[in-house]
CSV table of C-alpha atoms and ligand atoms in Angstrom, one decimal:
chain,number,residue,atom,x,y,z
A,45,MET,CA,-84.4,50.2,197.9
A,46,SER,CA,-81.3,48.3,196.8
A,47,GLU,CA,-78.0,50.0,197.7
A,48,VAL,CA,-76.5,49.5,194.3
A,49,THR,CA,-77.8,49.7,190.8
A,50,PRO,CA,-77.7,46.4,189.0
A,51,GLN,CA,-75.2,47.6,186.3
A,52,CYS,CA,-72.7,48.4,189.1
A,53,GLU,CA,-69.6,46.2,188.5
A,54,TYR,CA,-67.5,44.9,191.3
A,55,ILE,CA,-63.8,45.5,190.7
A,56,PRO,CA,-61.7,43.6,193.3
A,57,GLY,CA,-59.2,45.8,195.0
A,58,LEU,CA,-60.7,48.8,193.2
A,59,SER,CA,-58.0,48.1,190.6
A,60,ASN,CA,-57.6,51.1,188.3
A,61,ILE,CA,-60.7,52.9,189.7
A,62,PRO,CA,-59.8,56.6,190.2
A,63,ALA,CA,-60.3,57.4,193.9
A,64,ALA,CA,-59.3,61.1,193.6
A,65,GLN,CA,-58.3,63.9,191.3
A,66,SER,CA,-54.8,64.9,192.3
A,67,SER,CA,-52.1,67.3,191.1
A,68,ILE,CA,-49.4,65.9,193.4
A,69,SER,CA,-47.6,63.2,191.3
A,70,HIS,CA,-47.8,61.4,188.0
A,71,VAL,CA,-46.5,58.1,186.8
A,72,ASP,CA,-46.2,56.8,183.2
A,73,GLY,CA,-45.5,53.1,183.6
A,74,ARG,CA,-44.8,52.5,179.9
A,75,LEU,CA,-42.3,55.4,179.5
A,76,GLY,CA,-40.9,55.0,183.0
A,77,ILE,CA,-41.7,58.5,184.1
A,78,LEU,CA,-42.3,59.7,187.7
A,79,GLU,CA,-43.0,63.4,188.4
A,80,TYR,CA,-43.7,65.2,191.6
A,81,ARG,CA,-45.8,68.4,190.9
A,82,GLY,CA,-44.6,68.0,187.2
A,83,ILE,CA,-40.9,67.9,188.0
A,84,PRO,CA,-39.1,64.6,186.9
A,85,ILE,CA,-37.9,62.5,189.8
A,86,GLN,CA,-34.3,62.5,188.4
A,87,GLU,CA,-34.1,66.3,188.7
A,88,LEU,CA,-35.4,66.2,192.3
A,89,ALA,CA,-33.1,63.3,193.4
A,90,GLN,CA,-30.1,65.2,192.0
A,91,LYS,CA,-30.8,68.8,192.7
A,92,SER,CA,-33.2,68.9,195.6
A,93,THR,CA,-33.3,67.7,199.2
A,94,PHE,CA,-36.0,65.6,200.9
A,95,LEU,CA,-37.3,68.6,202.9
A,96,GLU,CA,-37.4,70.9,199.9
A,97,THR,CA,-39.2,68.1,198.0
A,98,ALA,CA,-41.6,67.6,200.9
A,99,TYR,CA,-42.4,71.3,200.8
A,100,LEU,CA,-43.0,71.0,197.0
A,101,LEU,CA,-45.3,68.0,197.4
A,102,ILE,CA,-47.3,69.5,200.3
A,103,TRP,CA,-47.6,73.2,199.2
A,104,GLY,CA,-47.5,72.7,195.4
A,105,GLN,CA,-44.4,74.7,194.6
A,106,LEU,CA,-40.7,74.8,195.3
A,107,PRO,CA,-40.0,77.1,198.3
A,108,THR,CA,-38.0,80.3,198.1
A,109,GLN,CA,-34.8,80.4,200.1
A,110,GLU,CA,-36.6,82.1,203.0
A,111,GLN,CA,-39.5,79.7,203.0
A,112,LEU,CA,-37.1,76.7,202.9
A,113,GLU,CA,-34.9,78.0,205.7
A,114,ALA,CA,-38.0,78.6,207.9
A,115,PHE,CA,-39.3,75.1,207.1
A,116,GLU,CA,-36.0,73.5,207.9
A,117,ARG,CA,-35.6,75.6,211.1
A,118,ASP,CA,-39.1,74.6,212.3
A,119,ILE,CA,-38.5,71.0,211.7
A,120,ARG,CA,-35.2,71.0,213.5
A,121,TYR,CA,-36.9,72.7,216.4
A,122,HIS,CA,-39.6,70.0,216.6
A,123,ARG,CA,-37.5,66.9,216.4
A,124,ARG,CA,-37.5,66.0,220.0
A,125,LEU,CA,-40.2,63.7,221.4
A,126,LYS,CA,-42.2,64.5,224.5
A,127,TYR,CA,-40.8,62.5,227.4
A,128,ARG,CA,-44.2,60.9,227.9
A,129,ILE,CA,-44.1,59.5,224.3
A,130,ARG,CA,-40.5,58.3,224.8
A,131,ASP,CA,-41.5,56.7,228.1
A,132,MET,CA,-44.5,55.1,226.5
A,133,MET,CA,-42.2,53.6,223.8
A,134,LYS,CA,-40.0,52.2,226.5
A,135,CYS,CA,-43.0,50.0,227.5
A,136,PHE,CA,-43.3,48.5,224.1
A,137,PRO,CA,-42.2,44.9,223.8
A,138,GLU,CA,-38.7,44.8,222.3
A,139,THR,CA,-39.9,42.0,220.0
A,140,GLY,CA,-42.6,44.2,218.5
A,141,HIS,CA,-42.2,45.3,214.9
A,142,PRO,CA,-40.8,48.8,214.4
A,143,MET,CA,-43.8,49.6,212.1
A,144,ASP,CA,-46.2,48.8,214.9
A,145,ALA,CA,-44.2,51.0,217.3
A,146,LEU,CA,-44.3,53.8,214.8
A,147,GLN,CA,-48.0,53.5,214.2
A,148,THR,CA,-48.7,53.6,218.0
A,149,ALA,CA,-46.3,56.5,218.6
A,150,ALA,CA,-47.7,58.5,215.7
A,151,ALA,CA,-51.3,58.0,216.9
A,152,ALA,CA,-50.2,58.9,220.5
A,153,LEU,CA,-48.9,62.2,219.2
A,154,GLY,CA,-52.5,63.1,218.4
A,155,LEU,CA,-53.4,62.8,222.1
A,156,PHE,CA,-51.3,65.8,222.8
A,157,HIS,CA,-52.7,67.8,219.9
A,158,SER,CA,-56.3,66.8,219.8
A,159,ARG,CA,-57.6,70.3,218.9
A,160,ARG,CA,-58.6,70.1,215.2
A,161,VAL,CA,-58.8,73.3,213.2
A,162,LEU,CA,-58.7,71.8,209.7
A,163,ASP,CA,-59.6,75.0,207.9
A,164,ASP,CA,-56.6,76.9,209.5
A,165,GLU,CA,-53.5,76.9,207.4
A,166,MET,CA,-51.4,77.4,210.5
A,167,TYR,CA,-52.8,74.3,212.2
A,168,ILE,CA,-52.0,72.3,209.0
A,169,ARG,CA,-48.5,73.7,208.8
A,170,ARG,CA,-47.8,72.9,212.5
A,171,ALA,CA,-49.1,69.3,212.1
A,172,VAL,CA,-47.0,68.8,209.0
A,173,ILE,CA,-43.9,70.1,210.8
A,174,ARG,CA,-44.5,68.1,213.9
A,175,LEU,CA,-45.1,64.8,212.0
A,176,LEU,CA,-42.1,65.2,209.6
A,177,ALA,CA,-39.9,66.2,212.4
A,178,LYS,CA,-40.9,63.5,214.9
A,179,ILE,CA,-41.4,60.4,212.8
A,180,PRO,CA,-37.6,59.8,212.2
A,181,THR,CA,-37.0,60.4,216.0
A,182,MET,CA,-39.7,57.8,216.8
A,183,VAL,CA,-38.1,55.2,214.5
A,184,ALA,CA,-34.6,55.8,215.8
A,185,ALA,CA,-35.8,55.8,219.4
A,186,PHE,CA,-37.5,52.5,219.1
A,187,GLU,CA,-34.4,50.9,217.5
A,188,LEU,CA,-32.3,52.0,220.5
A,189,ILE,CA,-34.9,51.2,223.1
A,190,ARG,CA,-35.5,47.7,221.8
A,191,HIS,CA,-31.8,47.0,222.2
A,192,GLY,CA,-31.8,48.2,225.8
A,193,ASN,CA,-30.3,51.6,225.1
A,194,ASP,CA,-31.6,55.1,225.8
A,195,PRO,CA,-32.7,57.1,222.7
A,196,ILE,CA,-30.1,59.5,221.3
A,197,MET,CA,-31.2,63.2,221.3
A,198,PRO,CA,-31.5,64.9,217.9
A,199,ASN,CA,-28.4,66.9,217.0
A,200,ASP,CA,-29.3,70.4,216.0
A,201,ASP,CA,-26.1,70.8,213.9
A,202,LEU,CA,-27.2,68.1,211.5
A,203,ASP,CA,-29.7,68.2,208.7
A,204,TYR,CA,-32.7,65.9,208.4
A,205,ALA,CA,-31.0,62.9,206.8
A,206,ALA,CA,-27.7,63.1,208.7
A,207,ASN,CA,-29.5,63.6,212.0
A,208,PHE,CA,-31.6,60.5,211.5
A,209,LEU,CA,-28.5,58.4,210.8
A,210,TYR,CA,-26.9,59.9,213.8
A,211,MET,CA,-29.9,59.1,216.1
A,212,LEU,CA,-29.9,55.6,214.8
A,213,THR,CA,-26.2,54.7,215.1
A,214,GLY,CA,-24.7,57.3,217.4
A,215,ARG,CA,-22.2,58.3,214.7
A,216,GLU,CA,-22.3,61.2,212.4
A,217,PRO,CA,-22.6,59.9,208.8
A,218,THR,CA,-20.1,60.9,206.1
A,219,PRO,CA,-21.4,63.5,203.7
A,220,THR,CA,-21.9,60.9,201.0
A,221,ALA,CA,-23.9,58.6,203.3
A,222,ALA,CA,-26.1,61.5,204.4
A,223,ARG,CA,-26.6,62.7,200.8
A,224,VAL,CA,-27.5,59.2,199.6
A,225,PHE,CA,-29.9,58.6,202.4
A,226,ASP,CA,-31.5,62.0,201.7
A,227,ALA,CA,-31.9,61.1,198.0
A,228,CYS,CA,-33.5,57.7,199.1
A,229,LEU,CA,-36.1,59.7,201.1
A,230,THR,CA,-36.8,61.9,198.1
A,231,LEU,CA,-37.3,58.8,195.8
A,232,HIS,CA,-39.8,57.2,198.3
A,233,ALA,CA,-41.6,60.4,199.2
A,234,GLU,CA,-44.7,60.0,196.9
A,235,HIS,CA,-46.1,57.6,194.4
A,236,THR,CA,-49.7,58.6,193.3
A,237,MET,CA,-52.7,56.6,194.6
A,238,ASN,CA,-51.1,53.6,196.3
A,239,THR,CA,-52.7,51.6,199.1
A,240,SER,CA,-51.3,53.6,202.1
A,241,THR,CA,-52.1,56.9,200.5
A,242,PHE,CA,-55.7,55.7,199.8
A,243,SER,CA,-55.9,54.6,203.4
A,244,ALA,CA,-54.7,58.1,204.5
A,245,LEU,CA,-57.4,59.7,202.3
A,246,VAL,CA,-60.2,57.5,203.6
A,247,THR,CA,-59.2,58.4,207.2
A,248,ALA,CA,-58.7,62.1,206.3
A,249,SER,CA,-62.1,62.3,204.6
A,250,THR,CA,-63.8,61.8,208.1
A,251,LEU,CA,-62.1,65.1,209.1
A,252,THR,CA,-60.2,63.4,211.9
A,253,ASP,CA,-56.8,64.7,213.0
A,254,PRO,CA,-53.7,64.3,210.9
A,255,TYR,CA,-52.0,62.0,213.5
A,256,GLY,CA,-54.8,59.5,213.0
A,257,VAL,CA,-54.4,59.9,209.2
A,258,ILE,CA,-50.7,59.1,209.4
A,259,ALA,CA,-51.2,56.3,211.8
A,260,SER,CA,-53.7,54.7,209.4
A,261,ALA,CA,-51.2,55.0,206.5
A,262,VAL,CA,-48.4,53.5,208.6
A,263,GLY,CA,-50.6,50.6,209.5
A,264,THR,CA,-51.4,50.0,205.8
A,265,LEU,CA,-47.8,50.3,204.7
A,266,ALA,CA,-46.8,47.7,207.3
A,267,GLY,CA,-48.3,44.8,205.3
A,268,PRO,CA,-46.0,42.6,203.2
A,269,LEU,CA,-47.9,43.3,200.0
A,270,HIS,CA,-47.1,47.0,200.2
A,271,GLY,CA,-44.0,48.0,202.2
A,272,GLY,CA,-42.1,44.8,202.7
A,273,ALA,CA,-40.5,43.9,199.4
A,274,ALA,CA,-37.0,45.6,199.9
A,275,GLU,CA,-36.4,43.3,202.9
A,276,GLU,CA,-37.4,40.3,200.8
A,277,ALA,CA,-35.3,41.4,197.9
A,278,LEU,CA,-32.2,41.5,200.1
A,279,ASP,CA,-33.1,38.0,201.5
A,280,LEU,CA,-33.2,36.8,198.0
A,281,LEU,CA,-29.7,37.9,197.3
A,282,ALA,CA,-28.6,36.1,200.4
A,283,GLU,CA,-30.4,33.0,199.3
A,284,ILE,CA,-28.9,33.0,195.9
A,285,GLY,CA,-25.5,33.3,197.5
A,286,SER,CA,-23.2,33.6,194.4
A,287,VAL,CA,-23.2,34.9,190.9
A,288,ASN,CA,-23.0,31.4,189.5
A,289,ASN,CA,-26.3,30.5,191.2
A,290,VAL,CA,-28.3,33.3,189.6
A,291,ARG,CA,-29.3,31.7,186.3
A,292,PRO,CA,-30.4,28.3,187.8
A,293,TYR,CA,-32.3,30.3,190.5
A,294,VAL,CA,-34.2,32.4,187.9
A,295,ASP,CA,-34.9,29.3,185.8
A,296,ALA,CA,-36.3,27.5,188.8
A,297,CYS,CA,-38.5,30.5,189.8
A,298,ILE,CA,-39.9,30.7,186.3
A,299,GLN,CA,-40.5,27.0,186.1
A,300,ASN,CA,-42.3,27.0,189.5
A,301,ARG,CA,-44.1,30.3,188.8
A,302,LYS,CA,-42.5,31.9,191.8
A,303,LYS,CA,-42.2,35.7,191.9
A,304,ILE,CA,-38.7,37.1,192.1
A,305,MET,CA,-38.8,39.8,194.8
A,306,GLY,CA,-37.7,43.3,193.7
A,307,PHE,CA,-38.9,42.8,190.1
A,308,GLY,CA,-42.2,43.7,188.4
A,309,HIS,CA,-44.6,46.5,189.2
A,310,ARG,CA,-48.3,47.0,188.8
A,311,VAL,CA,-47.7,50.3,186.9
A,312,TYR,CA,-44.1,50.2,185.5
A,313,LYS,CA,-43.6,47.9,182.6
A,314,VAL,CA,-40.0,49.2,182.1
A,315,LYS,CA,-37.3,49.6,184.7
A,316,ASP,CA,-38.6,51.7,187.6
A,317,PRO,CA,-36.9,55.2,187.3
A,318,ARG,CA,-36.3,55.1,191.0
A,319,SER,CA,-34.4,51.9,190.7
A,320,THR,CA,-32.0,53.4,188.2
A,321,ILE,CA,-31.3,56.2,190.5
A,322,LEU,CA,-30.9,53.9,193.5
A,323,GLN,CA,-28.5,51.8,191.7
A,324,SER,CA,-26.2,54.7,191.1
A,325,LEU,CA,-26.6,55.8,194.7
A,326,ALA,CA,-25.6,52.3,195.8
A,327,GLU,CA,-22.5,52.5,193.6
A,328,GLN,CA,-21.5,55.9,195.2
A,329,LEU,CA,-21.8,54.3,198.6
A,330,PHE,CA,-19.8,51.2,197.6
A,331,GLU,CA,-17.0,53.5,196.3
A,332,GLU,CA,-16.7,55.1,199.7
A,333,LEU,CA,-17.5,52.3,202.0
A,334,GLY,CA,-16.2,49.3,200.1
A,335,HIS,CA,-17.7,46.8,197.7
A,336,ASP,CA,-20.7,44.7,198.6
A,337,PRO,CA,-20.5,41.2,197.1
A,338,TYR,CA,-24.3,41.2,197.0
A,339,TYR,CA,-24.1,43.9,194.4
A,340,ASP,CA,-22.4,41.5,191.9
A,341,ILE,CA,-25.3,39.0,192.5
A,342,ALA,CA,-27.8,41.8,192.0
A,343,LEU,CA,-26.2,42.9,188.7
A,344,GLU,CA,-26.3,39.4,187.3
A,345,LEU,CA,-29.8,38.8,188.6
A,346,GLU,CA,-31.1,42.0,186.9
A,347,LYS,CA,-29.4,40.9,183.6
A,348,VAL,CA,-30.9,37.4,183.7
A,349,VAL,CA,-34.4,38.6,184.7
A,350,GLU,CA,-34.4,41.2,181.9
A,351,GLU,CA,-33.3,38.5,179.4
A,352,LYS,CA,-36.0,36.1,180.5
A,353,LEU,CA,-38.9,38.2,181.7
A,354,GLY,CA,-38.3,41.6,180.0
A,355,GLU,CA,-40.8,40.8,177.3
A,356,LYS,CA,-43.5,40.5,180.0
A,357,GLY,CA,-42.6,44.0,181.3
A,358,VAL,CA,-40.9,42.6,184.4
A,359,TYR,CA,-37.9,44.8,185.4
A,360,ALA,CA,-36.2,45.9,188.6
A,361,ASN,CA,-38.5,48.0,190.9
A,362,VAL,CA,-37.7,50.5,193.6
A,363,ASP,CA,-37.2,47.8,196.2
A,364,PHE,CA,-34.5,46.0,194.3
A,365,TYR,CA,-31.6,48.4,195.0
A,366,SER,CA,-33.0,50.2,198.1
A,367,GLY,CA,-32.2,47.2,200.3
A,368,LEU,CA,-28.6,47.3,199.1
A,369,VAL,CA,-28.4,51.0,199.9
A,370,TYR,CA,-29.8,50.6,203.4
A,371,ARG,CA,-27.5,47.6,204.1
A,372,ALA,CA,-24.5,49.7,203.1
A,373,LEU,CA,-25.8,52.5,205.5
A,374,GLY,CA,-26.0,49.9,208.3
A,375,ILE,CA,-29.7,50.0,208.6
A,376,PRO,CA,-31.2,46.8,210.0
A,377,LYS,CA,-33.6,44.9,207.7
A,378,ASP,CA,-36.7,45.3,209.7
A,379,LEU,CA,-36.2,49.1,209.5
A,380,PHE,CA,-36.5,49.2,205.8
A,381,THR,CA,-40.3,49.6,205.9
A,382,PRO,CA,-40.0,52.4,208.5
A,383,MET,CA,-37.5,54.1,206.2
A,384,PHE,CA,-40.3,54.0,203.6
A,385,ALA,CA,-42.7,55.5,206.1
A,386,ILE,CA,-40.3,58.4,207.0
A,387,ALA,CA,-40.2,59.3,203.4
A,388,ARG,CA,-43.8,58.6,202.4
A,389,ALA,CA,-45.1,60.8,205.3
A,390,ALA,CA,-44.4,63.7,202.9
A,391,GLY,CA,-46.7,62.2,200.2
A,392,TRP,CA,-49.4,61.2,202.8
A,393,LEU,CA,-49.4,64.8,204.2
A,394,ALA,CA,-49.6,66.3,200.7
A,395,HIS,CA,-52.7,64.1,199.9
A,396,TRP,CA,-54.2,64.9,203.3
A,397,ARG,CA,-54.0,68.6,202.5
A,398,GLU,CA,-55.3,68.1,199.0
A,399,GLN,CA,-58.2,66.1,200.4
A,400,LEU,CA,-59.2,68.8,202.8
A,401,THR,CA,-59.5,71.4,200.0
A,402,GLU,CA,-62.5,69.6,198.5
A,403,ASN,CA,-63.5,66.9,201.0
A,404,ARG,CA,-66.2,64.4,200.6
A,405,ILE,CA,-66.3,61.5,203.0
A,406,PHE,CA,-65.5,58.1,201.3
A,407,ARG,CA,-68.5,56.0,201.4
A,408,PRO,CA,-68.3,53.2,198.7
A,409,THR,CA,-70.9,50.6,198.4
A,410,GLN,CA,-70.9,46.8,198.3
A,411,ILE,CA,-72.7,44.1,196.3
A,412,TYR,CA,-74.5,41.9,198.8
A,413,VAL,CA,-74.2,38.2,198.0
A,414,GLY,CA,-75.7,36.8,201.2
A,415,GLU,CA,-79.1,35.3,202.0
A,416,HIS,CA,-82.4,37.0,202.8
A,417,GLU,CA,-85.2,36.4,205.2
A,418,VAL,CA,-83.4,33.6,207.1
A,419,PRO,CA,-85.5,32.4,210.1
A,420,PHE,CA,-84.0,32.8,213.5
A,421,VAL,CA,-83.1,29.4,215.0
A,422,SER,CA,-83.4,29.1,218.7
A,423,MET,CA,-80.4,27.9,220.8
A,424,GLU,CA,-82.1,24.6,221.6
A,425,GLU,CA,-82.8,23.8,217.9
A,426,ARG,CA,-79.2,24.8,217.0
A,427,GLU,CA,-77.8,22.5,219.6
A,428,SER,CA,-80.0,19.6,218.7
A,429,SER,CA,-79.1,19.9,215.0
A,430,PHE,CA,-75.5,20.0,216.0
A,431,THR,CA,-75.6,16.8,218.1
A,432,ASN,CA,-77.7,15.0,215.5
B,273,ACO,N1,-41.0,37.4,189.1
B,273,ACO,C1,-41.3,36.5,188.2
B,273,ACO,N2,-42.4,36.7,187.3
B,273,ACO,C2,-43.1,37.9,187.5
B,273,ACO,C3,-42.7,38.8,188.4
B,273,ACO,C4,-41.6,38.6,189.3
B,273,ACO,N3,-41.3,39.4,190.2
B,273,ACO,N4,-43.6,39.8,188.4
B,273,ACO,C5,-44.5,39.5,187.4
B,273,ACO,N5,-44.1,38.4,186.8
B,273,ACO,C6,-44.8,37.7,185.7
B,273,ACO,C7,-46.2,37.1,186.2
B,273,ACO,O1,-46.1,35.8,186.7
B,273,ACO,C8,-47.0,37.2,184.9
B,273,ACO,O2,-46.6,36.1,184.1
B,273,ACO,P1,-47.8,35.4,183.2
B,273,ACO,O3,-48.2,36.4,182.2
B,273,ACO,O4,-47.0,34.2,182.7
B,273,ACO,O5,-48.9,35.0,184.2
B,273,ACO,C9,-46.4,38.4,184.2
B,273,ACO,O6,-45.1,38.6,184.7
B,273,ACO,C10,-47.2,39.7,184.5
B,273,ACO,O7,-47.2,39.9,185.8
B,273,ACO,P2,-48.5,40.3,186.7
B,273,ACO,O8,-48.6,39.4,187.8
B,273,ACO,O9,-49.6,40.6,185.8
B,273,ACO,O10,-48.0,41.7,187.2
B,273,ACO,P3,-48.7,42.6,188.2
B,273,ACO,O11,-48.7,43.9,187.7
B,273,ACO,O12,-50.0,42.0,188.6
B,273,ACO,O13,-47.8,42.4,189.5
B,273,ACO,C11,-46.3,42.8,191.3
B,273,ACO,C12,-47.0,43.3,190.0
B,273,ACO,C13,-47.4,42.3,192.3
B,273,ACO,C14,-45.5,43.9,191.9
B,273,ACO,C15,-45.4,41.6,190.9
B,273,ACO,O14,-44.5,42.0,189.9
B,273,ACO,C16,-44.7,41.0,192.1
B,273,ACO,O15,-45.2,40.2,192.9
B,273,ACO,N6,-43.3,41.3,192.2
B,273,ACO,C17,-42.5,40.8,193.3
B,273,ACO,C18,-42.8,41.6,194.6
B,273,ACO,C19,-42.2,43.0,194.6
B,273,ACO,O16,-41.1,43.2,194.3
B,273,ACO,N7,-43.1,43.9,195.1
B,273,ACO,C20,-42.7,45.3,195.2
B,273,ACO,C21,-43.4,46.2,194.1
B,273,ACO,S1,-42.9,47.8,194.2
B,273,ACO,C22,-43.7,48.5,195.5
B,273,ACO,O17,-44.7,48.0,195.8
B,273,ACO,C23,-43.2,49.7,196.1
């Protein structure tokens, strides 16, 4: 019997095909709305913290004071890496990409916690805590190791965002820098059914362990079509070089049908709400740390792109200003995608947990377009046809 019914239509990339029913986040691309569990992203970026938002995403409601304190305390306690994982990371090639290092280290964590009890809420909670706690430590550790330094131990006096910046740079960040970075994590924590989340769900649906689920998602996020645009948007500002070059640059891109990085979105056809918030966070940082000349280029670029491509629904996306924020925080360019992973781990874990509540293994189908009943050709015949 044929595997598919004839009326089955092939949709490349499963574009717009619902892959799940979810109550975690919602996007309205025409109105520029993003909500986590129904709460507008603007509210969360302003009033919440990344860990409180992660709790909301994963467990469906904002925590009480007591629940939040316990969650933060548990995460603080689990930040350290096992020395065997740290030693394994020291063997990674220093030229390797930090996303590959993170994927390997996240998967390795599963070796230490291979007992799977997916119907036990305590098991789920412990896995969530371990992953949220250790992913930033892994990213910071690899950054130091690849430059020939020993990783910096987590600082128990610092909160999630401040501790990460401390482990990365060896310096305690200012309160503004820590708050801005924390808000960046909140903004990147979740975004409906994107490619890495889908990858996490497919892996989760086999009932494998959560470390494998996160490693899958990290591997998917690593690709330039998904997680890499912030880095490229920053390169673009460098390439443009000055405010006066913006207009000719945009004209040349339009003429040559070249995409301008940091603009346009599959879903948003207005300015991405996260981009608006990131822009204001960038301004807060510049006020404290000094002006970045790239920001003047960025403002002019946004103005010209809106003027020329706004009618097509092409506006600044989340990656346009995040690169400027990370640059101001002193984060190297090839760590921009790992920053995304640190944040998005919250969304992936929320979807993992949701998938487990009503799991069905993903098993799509295909439309076979190959041949049938092809005779087997012996090696001698193959070689003689080749030489003829
Ligand atoms: N620069 C110039 N023109 C653009 C851009 C852009 N960045 N984005 C879209 N357009 C144009 C298209 O060429 C198309 O023009 P046409 O109608 O004359 O053919 C029109 O706007 C509609 O664009 P689509 O390609 O249909 O938009 P789509 O939804 O398919 O693409 C995408 C969205 C892939 C994100 C695209 O805008 C893009 O490549 N942007 C640059 C890369 C980038 O910033 N990616 C990060 C996205 S955010 C994220 O993933 C977290």
